[in-house]
Structures are given as C-alpha cells and as structure tokens.
Amino acid sequence: METDGPGLIFTILSFLLALTILVFVHEWGHYIVARFFKVRVEVFSIGFGREIYGWTAKSGTRWKISLLPLGGYVRFFGDADAASKGAANLDSTLSAEERAVCFHFKPVGQRAAIVAAGPLINFLFAILIYFGLFMSYGQPVQPPIVAGLAPDMPAQAAGLQEGDRILSVAGHKIEDVRDLVRTVSLYPKMAVDITFQRHGQRMDSRVTLAEDLQVDRFGNEYRRGLLGVQLDAPTEIRTVGPIEAFGDSVSETLTMARMMLTATGQVIMGIRSLDDLGGPVKIAKVTGEQASLGWLAFIEFVALISINLGLVNLFPIPMLDGGHLLFHLFEAIKGSPVNARIQEMGYMVGFALIIGLMLFLTLNDLQSL
C-alpha cells in the first residue's frame, strides 16, 4: 500500500546526516594515510565555500564545516585547489623542509595510496556496518529451492521443477533466496544462463527473464527481472561469530558493488534507461524514506551509499580519485609526471563531465518527481 513520504525537513536533515557521515569517512581516509606518510594537511573541510565553523588543530590542519554541504575535501600543503592540483612553480618556491611534507614531492606510490584511501575506506566503512548488523542480528538464510512454478513464466520455460535448487544465474553464484532475488532483478527482459541441481545432478538452461514493475510503499517504481518461481523454504536466522561475520560482510559489500556496476554498465550500453540513474534529489528522497522506516533501514542505506561513493570515485575521470590514480599510473609507467598541460586539460574535461552529469541527473530527478 502506498503511503505518504516523510516531510521535506525530515528528508533534508536525513540526507545531510548521511552525506556528512560519508563525506567525513571518505576524506578521513585521505587524511589519515597522508598523515601516515608525513604530508602536511592544511584543510579538512566538510562542505564547500565559506567557512561557517572551524578550528585549527595542533598539527596545523584547519578543520571546518563550510556553507555548501554537498561534499568535502582535504587540501594538502602545495595544493592549488580542493582538487589537489599542484600550485605553480613549486620546484622553485619550496625549501627542502617544505618539500619533505608536500604531497606533490612524495613518491608516486605514496601519492597513489593517499588518493586510493578515500574510496577504499568507503568500502571498509560498509563492511564494518554489515559486520555490526550480522553480529547483532545474525544472518537470514533461506535455501533457493523451487517450491512451485508460475504458469507461462521463464522458470517453466527453463525446465525448472519443484525441488530443484538454483545454483547460479547469469554466472553469479546463488547461495540463498536473497542472492536469487537480487541477481534476477538486475536482468529484466534479458537472456540469462541458469544452473540448477536436481537429484544431485547439475543442469544448465538459458532463458529470457520477464519484467516486473514494482511499486514500493512510497510510490517509487522499479523495473526488475522476474523468473516466476515460488520459494517457500523456511527462513532461518543463523548466528555467526566474528570471523564468519567479517567474511559475510566482505561478501555482502562485494555483492552490492557488483550489482551497482552491472546496473551502471547496462545504462552505459543502453540496455537500461537513463531514468534508472539517480541524482542528488532522488538520493535525498530515498534517504528520507529509508530513515522514516527506522534507524536500521537508514544504516543499511548508508552502507549502500558508501559503496556507491567508493565506486564512483574510482571511475577514471579527472577531478575524481580514479582520475588522479590514472595520472599516477601513467607517471609510474613513464617515470615522470604527466605533462602539466595535459593534466590541466584533463581536469577541465572531467569538471565539465561531472557538472554536466549532475545537472542532467538533477533535472531527471525533478522531472520524475
């Protein structure tokens, strides 16, 4: 049943809370590894623009909250801007002591580690969230055993029968019902390979999945793949220890990352509509909706956004961490930094791409709302 969504103020506050947590985690990853390599950090900012509150630590870092809360940055000694582009004429203006603490004079491996630490700690943060949830609530387990078949649906066409255990779909291992639902949902109206087990014998089939338009309690529509099986095996809550919980947390994070990359790839290849991409307005809306369902749903959603933030920042686009890593890779191969003019052009193109995409997604979000 469709219900009214949370209020505007609640949605904005929930979104800002989630964004602030994730931006802090991401930038802290850059910060802590930079400090490990003895790089001087001049600014740690949550948000952009004019400072509204801040303080200077004994290390000399200015910690601050800025006016525009849509992101954040860490500025290292020697940076010309928040994108960590090196200031002009660093070679001739810095002393030996200053070079020792300047990001741009550190070995390329250390600079790459500092850049990669932001996205990687987003993945680690999601792993820690899942670890806490699994340790606190256990793991729900429901075996993917077919209990019935819907008539004239893909499962029937694939030759599935009652009692079959589904082992994989589209090459992805299926261990429980949750894996099955997640994987099938990614491939509406697409042909997939299905492997299942019948009386101890492995069998393979290929079938085109159906499409199901689902509407959640807030009226959001989702286009998902549909196999057409009934799965009535009882769900058990399995208690896990720390080692197993950590392994499950890593697996859950990798599964979510795989699903996000698969969906993004489908959009790029034109298989999925651009409408399936969400911009800041849509993310804020869903954040408020999840927060209205309780703190547990909110925390799980924060884990998903943290994984998404880590993935997006690893895309090889200048201005993003992935773009910086690409330049560092070229430098490591070439033995010298990429030409400053090429880097400048890359940053300009990257900035234009990011701004253009954000504008498109925002307009798309507003139109869908």
XYZ file of C-alpha atoms in Angstrom:
369
model
C 0.000 0.000 0.000
C 1.341 3.400 -0.984
C 1.883 5.820 1.889
C 2.812 9.454 2.169
C 6.563 10.026 2.215
C 8.430 11.772 5.008
C 8.256 15.545 5.231
C 10.647 17.860 3.405
C 12.536 18.947 6.535
C 12.955 15.336 7.705
C 14.211 14.327 4.256
C 16.724 17.173 4.090
C 18.045 16.506 7.598
C 18.324 12.754 6.948
C 20.158 13.363 3.683
C 22.562 15.866 5.260
C 23.260 13.481 8.133
C 24.039 10.589 5.781
C 26.085 12.793 3.454
C 28.084 14.341 6.304
C 28.952 10.907 7.714
C 30.029 9.549 4.336
C 31.991 12.637 3.296
C 33.802 12.641 6.633
C 34.666 8.934 6.274
C 35.889 9.406 2.690
C 38.028 12.455 3.406
C 39.339 10.948 6.655
C 40.725 8.086 4.550
C 42.769 10.585 2.526
C 43.742 12.442 5.690
C 44.917 9.525 7.816
C 47.085 7.995 5.079
C 48.533 11.421 4.227
C 49.466 11.900 7.884
C 50.999 8.403 7.912
C 53.299 9.470 5.078
C 54.043 12.762 6.875
C 52.213 15.002 4.410
C 51.104 18.326 5.874
C 47.317 18.651 5.697
C 46.235 22.279 5.622
C 42.421 21.939 5.447
C 39.863 19.239 6.215
C 36.502 20.575 5.091
C 33.001 19.172 5.231
C 31.260 21.138 2.517
C 32.469 23.807 0.092
C 32.509 27.572 0.079
C 32.612 29.943 3.036
C 33.526 28.501 6.421
C 30.730 28.635 8.978
C 32.537 26.862 11.809
C 36.059 25.568 12.300
C 39.138 25.201 14.446
C 42.865 24.699 13.911
C 44.478 21.574 15.376
C 47.992 21.440 16.844
C 49.131 19.779 13.616
C 48.176 22.948 11.739
C 45.180 21.399 9.973
C 42.145 23.654 9.737
C 39.066 21.504 10.418
C 35.939 23.249 9.211
C 32.321 22.989 8.178
C 31.518 25.036 5.103
C 28.359 26.609 3.728
C 27.566 24.216 0.860
C 27.256 20.730 2.425
C 27.293 18.736 -0.837
C 30.706 17.106 -0.459
C 34.030 17.947 1.112
C 37.772 17.937 0.554
C 41.210 17.629 2.118
C 43.771 20.189 0.958
C 47.415 19.208 1.249
C 50.388 21.512 1.513
C 51.296 22.559 -2.035
C 47.785 22.157 -3.469
C 46.442 24.951 -5.631
C 42.808 23.995 -5.016
C 40.465 21.456 -3.435
C 41.095 19.048 -6.335
C 44.732 18.606 -5.169
C 46.178 20.159 -8.299
C 49.727 21.295 -7.611
C 50.396 25.006 -7.254
C 52.541 26.709 -9.882
C 56.338 26.903 -9.534
C 56.538 24.525 -6.560
C 60.047 23.463 -7.566
C 61.459 26.941 -7.146
C 59.434 28.197 -4.184
C 59.750 25.438 -1.564
C 62.592 24.748 0.795
C 63.921 21.243 1.450
C 61.921 21.076 4.705
C 58.742 22.105 2.889
C 59.282 19.583 0.120
C 59.530 16.849 2.757
C 55.907 17.497 3.830
C 54.481 18.423 0.409
C 52.114 15.940 -1.220
C 53.451 16.673 -4.694
C 57.029 15.726 -3.795
C 56.171 12.379 -2.264
C 56.963 9.188 -4.236
C 54.248 8.253 -6.712
C 53.346 5.123 -4.745
C 52.655 7.152 -1.602
C 50.570 9.693 -3.519
C 48.559 6.883 -5.107
C 47.972 5.309 -1.678
C 46.723 8.633 -0.288
C 44.339 9.077 -3.221
C 43.064 5.484 -3.119
C 42.469 5.617 0.649
C 39.284 7.674 0.256
C 37.302 5.195 -1.869
C 38.794 2.187 -0.084
C 37.715 3.410 3.330
C 34.173 3.822 1.973
C 34.194 0.089 1.239
C 35.697 -0.630 4.664
C 33.008 1.513 6.302
C 30.282 -0.540 4.577
C 31.999 -3.749 5.680
C 32.028 -2.523 9.289
C 28.317 -1.627 9.107
C 27.421 -5.080 7.794
C 29.722 -6.662 10.380
C 27.874 -4.883 13.190
C 24.496 -5.883 11.768
C 25.447 -9.539 11.288
C 26.956 -9.767 14.761
C 23.882 -8.137 16.301
C 21.094 -9.789 14.317
C 22.648 -12.837 12.686
C 22.338 -13.873 9.041
C 18.949 -14.742 7.488
C 19.281 -17.935 5.448
C 16.674 -19.330 3.058
C 17.779 -22.016 0.584
C 16.923 -21.294 -3.090
C 14.824 -24.419 -3.572
C 11.942 -24.225 -6.052
C 8.614 -24.882 -4.329
C 6.367 -24.068 -7.276
C 6.259 -22.582 -10.771
C 4.101 -19.765 -12.091
C 2.404 -20.699 -15.383
C 3.776 -19.320 -18.646
C 6.806 -17.788 -16.938
C 10.574 -18.074 -17.651
C 11.178 -20.666 -14.900
C 8.788 -23.042 -16.607
C 10.372 -22.388 -19.992
C 13.815 -23.046 -18.472
C 12.704 -26.522 -17.425
C 12.826 -25.915 -13.686
C 10.817 -28.266 -11.489
C 9.726 -28.364 -7.873
C 12.581 -29.416 -5.618
C 15.314 -28.028 -7.889
C 17.997 -25.979 -6.150
C 19.160 -22.944 -8.128
C 22.971 -22.696 -8.132
C 23.723 -19.714 -10.358
C 22.055 -17.079 -12.520
C 23.913 -15.074 -15.190
C 27.171 -16.518 -13.897
C 26.602 -15.324 -10.318
C 26.628 -17.897 -7.540
C 23.320 -18.288 -5.720
C 23.546 -19.413 -2.098
C 20.186 -18.278 -0.743
C 16.929 -16.662 -1.797
C 18.286 -13.175 -1.221
C 21.062 -13.807 -3.773
C 18.492 -15.110 -6.249
C 16.119 -12.159 -5.915
C 18.938 -9.618 -6.182
C 20.508 -11.229 -9.240
C 17.289 -11.888 -11.150
C 16.125 -8.328 -10.515
C 19.117 -6.989 -12.488
C 18.099 -8.602 -15.793
C 14.547 -7.632 -16.834
C 13.731 -8.923 -20.336
C 17.315 -10.203 -20.705
C 18.564 -13.674 -21.574
C 20.496 -15.325 -18.743
C 22.092 -18.700 -18.066
C 20.674 -20.664 -15.136
C 22.386 -23.584 -13.418
C 20.385 -25.741 -11.041
C 20.650 -29.046 -9.261
C 18.136 -31.894 -9.499
C 18.644 -35.097 -7.513
C 22.343 -34.319 -7.190
C 22.806 -33.659 -10.928
C 23.797 -30.223 -12.281
C 21.716 -28.944 -15.173
C 22.000 -25.822 -17.324
C 19.437 -23.757 -19.161
C 19.133 -20.370 -20.823
C 16.011 -18.251 -20.677
C 14.821 -14.683 -21.125
C 13.519 -13.279 -17.871
C 10.201 -11.497 -17.587
C 9.826 -7.927 -16.396
C 8.035 -6.885 -13.230
C 7.181 -3.269 -12.426
C 7.197 -2.987 -8.643
C 5.908 -0.038 -6.651
C 7.099 0.455 -3.075
C 5.119 1.942 -0.185
C 6.250 5.446 -1.158
C 5.096 5.139 -4.765
C 8.566 4.636 -6.288
C 8.554 2.390 -9.349
C 11.281 -0.189 -10.005
C 11.698 -2.292 -13.155
C 13.007 -5.732 -12.146
C 13.636 -9.094 -13.712
C 11.248 -11.925 -12.857
C 11.856 -15.680 -13.027
C 8.485 -16.974 -11.846
C 9.287 -19.419 -9.046
C 7.827 -19.907 -5.592
C 10.396 -20.220 -2.813
C 8.711 -21.429 0.338
C 11.653 -22.880 2.280
C 11.640 -21.510 5.838
C 13.982 -18.638 6.685
C 16.431 -19.331 9.479
C 18.452 -16.759 11.405
C 21.982 -18.090 11.626
C 24.120 -16.793 14.489
C 27.662 -16.018 13.332
C 30.940 -15.417 15.115
C 33.329 -12.512 14.429
C 35.397 -14.286 11.750
C 32.368 -15.568 9.836
C 30.580 -12.230 10.240
C 33.563 -10.393 8.789
C 33.736 -12.776 5.839
C 30.000 -12.371 5.242
C 30.399 -8.579 5.471
C 33.116 -8.555 2.816
C 30.973 -10.818 0.614
C 27.927 -8.565 1.067
C 29.928 -5.468 0.158
C 31.355 -7.121 -2.959
C 27.875 -8.315 -3.965
C 26.436 -4.817 -3.663
C 29.355 -3.361 -5.637
C 28.852 -5.969 -8.369
C 25.165 -5.168 -8.636
C 25.861 -1.433 -8.889
C 28.499 -1.939 -11.573
C 26.211 -4.289 -13.517
C 23.336 -1.801 -13.474
C 25.660 1.073 -14.445
C 27.082 -0.968 -17.311
C 23.584 -1.717 -18.545
C 22.804 2.013 -18.589
C 26.027 2.779 -20.496
C 25.232 0.072 -23.074
C 21.691 1.358 -23.473
C 20.071 -1.755 -22.009
C 18.618 0.250 -19.160
C 17.033 3.679 -19.318
C 18.904 6.732 -18.055
C 15.875 7.225 -15.829
C 17.217 4.384 -13.684
C 20.123 6.600 -12.626
C 19.545 8.674 -9.519
C 20.942 12.128 -8.861
C 21.212 14.100 -5.613
C 17.496 14.862 -5.437
C 16.491 11.218 -5.837
C 19.157 10.066 -3.373
C 17.927 12.629 -0.841
C 14.343 11.460 -1.352
C 15.221 7.787 -0.831
C 17.409 8.646 2.168
C 14.467 10.344 3.859
C 12.199 7.411 3.036
C 14.644 4.885 4.473
C 15.183 6.990 7.591
C 11.409 7.131 8.107
C 11.388 3.314 8.257
C 13.714 3.319 11.272
C 17.357 3.583 12.162
C 18.140 0.057 10.917
C 16.898 0.770 7.384
C 18.763 4.092 7.463
C 22.060 2.443 8.483
C 21.723 -0.209 5.773
C 21.083 2.514 3.201
C 24.153 4.456 4.412
C 26.207 1.299 3.759
C 24.849 1.132 0.198
C 25.617 4.793 -0.474
C 29.106 4.347 0.976
C 29.767 1.536 -1.519
C 28.348 3.682 -4.315
C 30.540 6.623 -3.295
C 33.607 4.415 -3.289
C 32.826 3.042 -6.754
C 32.025 6.397 -8.324
C 35.238 7.924 -7.008
C 37.260 5.129 -8.610
C 35.937 5.926 -12.098
C 38.922 7.103 -14.204
C 37.630 10.653 -14.614
C 39.935 13.601 -13.834
C 38.715 15.534 -10.777
C 37.725 12.206 -9.183
C 40.105 9.978 -7.242
C 40.127 7.495 -10.115
C 41.377 10.204 -12.462
C 44.219 11.076 -10.079
C 45.102 7.388 -9.819
C 45.179 7.165 -13.618
C 47.678 10.048 -13.795
C 49.770 8.388 -11.068
C 49.719 5.112 -13.016
C 50.953 6.868 -16.168
C 53.648 8.560 -14.097
C 54.778 5.236 -12.621
C 54.987 3.682 -16.107
C 56.549 6.719 -17.768
C 58.960 7.509 -14.940
C 57.963 11.185 -14.821
C 54.769 13.188 -14.155
C 52.197 13.600 -16.888
C 52.620 16.899 -18.742
C 51.048 19.730 -16.734
C 49.099 20.970 -19.762
C 47.598 17.510 -20.335
C 46.618 17.301 -16.666
C 45.042 20.751 -16.849
C 43.005 19.774 -19.907
C 42.012 16.526 -18.190
C 40.750 18.407 -15.130
C 38.740 20.764 -17.339
C 37.143 17.889 -19.254
C 36.490 15.968 -16.032
C 34.923 19.001 -14.394
C 32.667 19.564 -17.408
C 31.613 15.889 -17.412
C 30.807 15.882 -13.715
C 28.878 19.155 -13.810
C 27.002 18.085 -16.934
C 26.090 14.720 -15.424
C 24.980 16.299 -12.159
C 22.770 18.798 -13.999
C 21.262 16.055 -16.155
C 20.578 13.785 -13.174
C 19.110 16.638 -11.135
C 16.764 17.664 -13.954
C 15.873 13.990 -14.466
C 15.114 13.637 -10.755
C 12.919 16.727 -10.696
C 11.025 15.573 -13.778
C 10.398 12.129 -12.269
C 9.138 13.726 -9.065
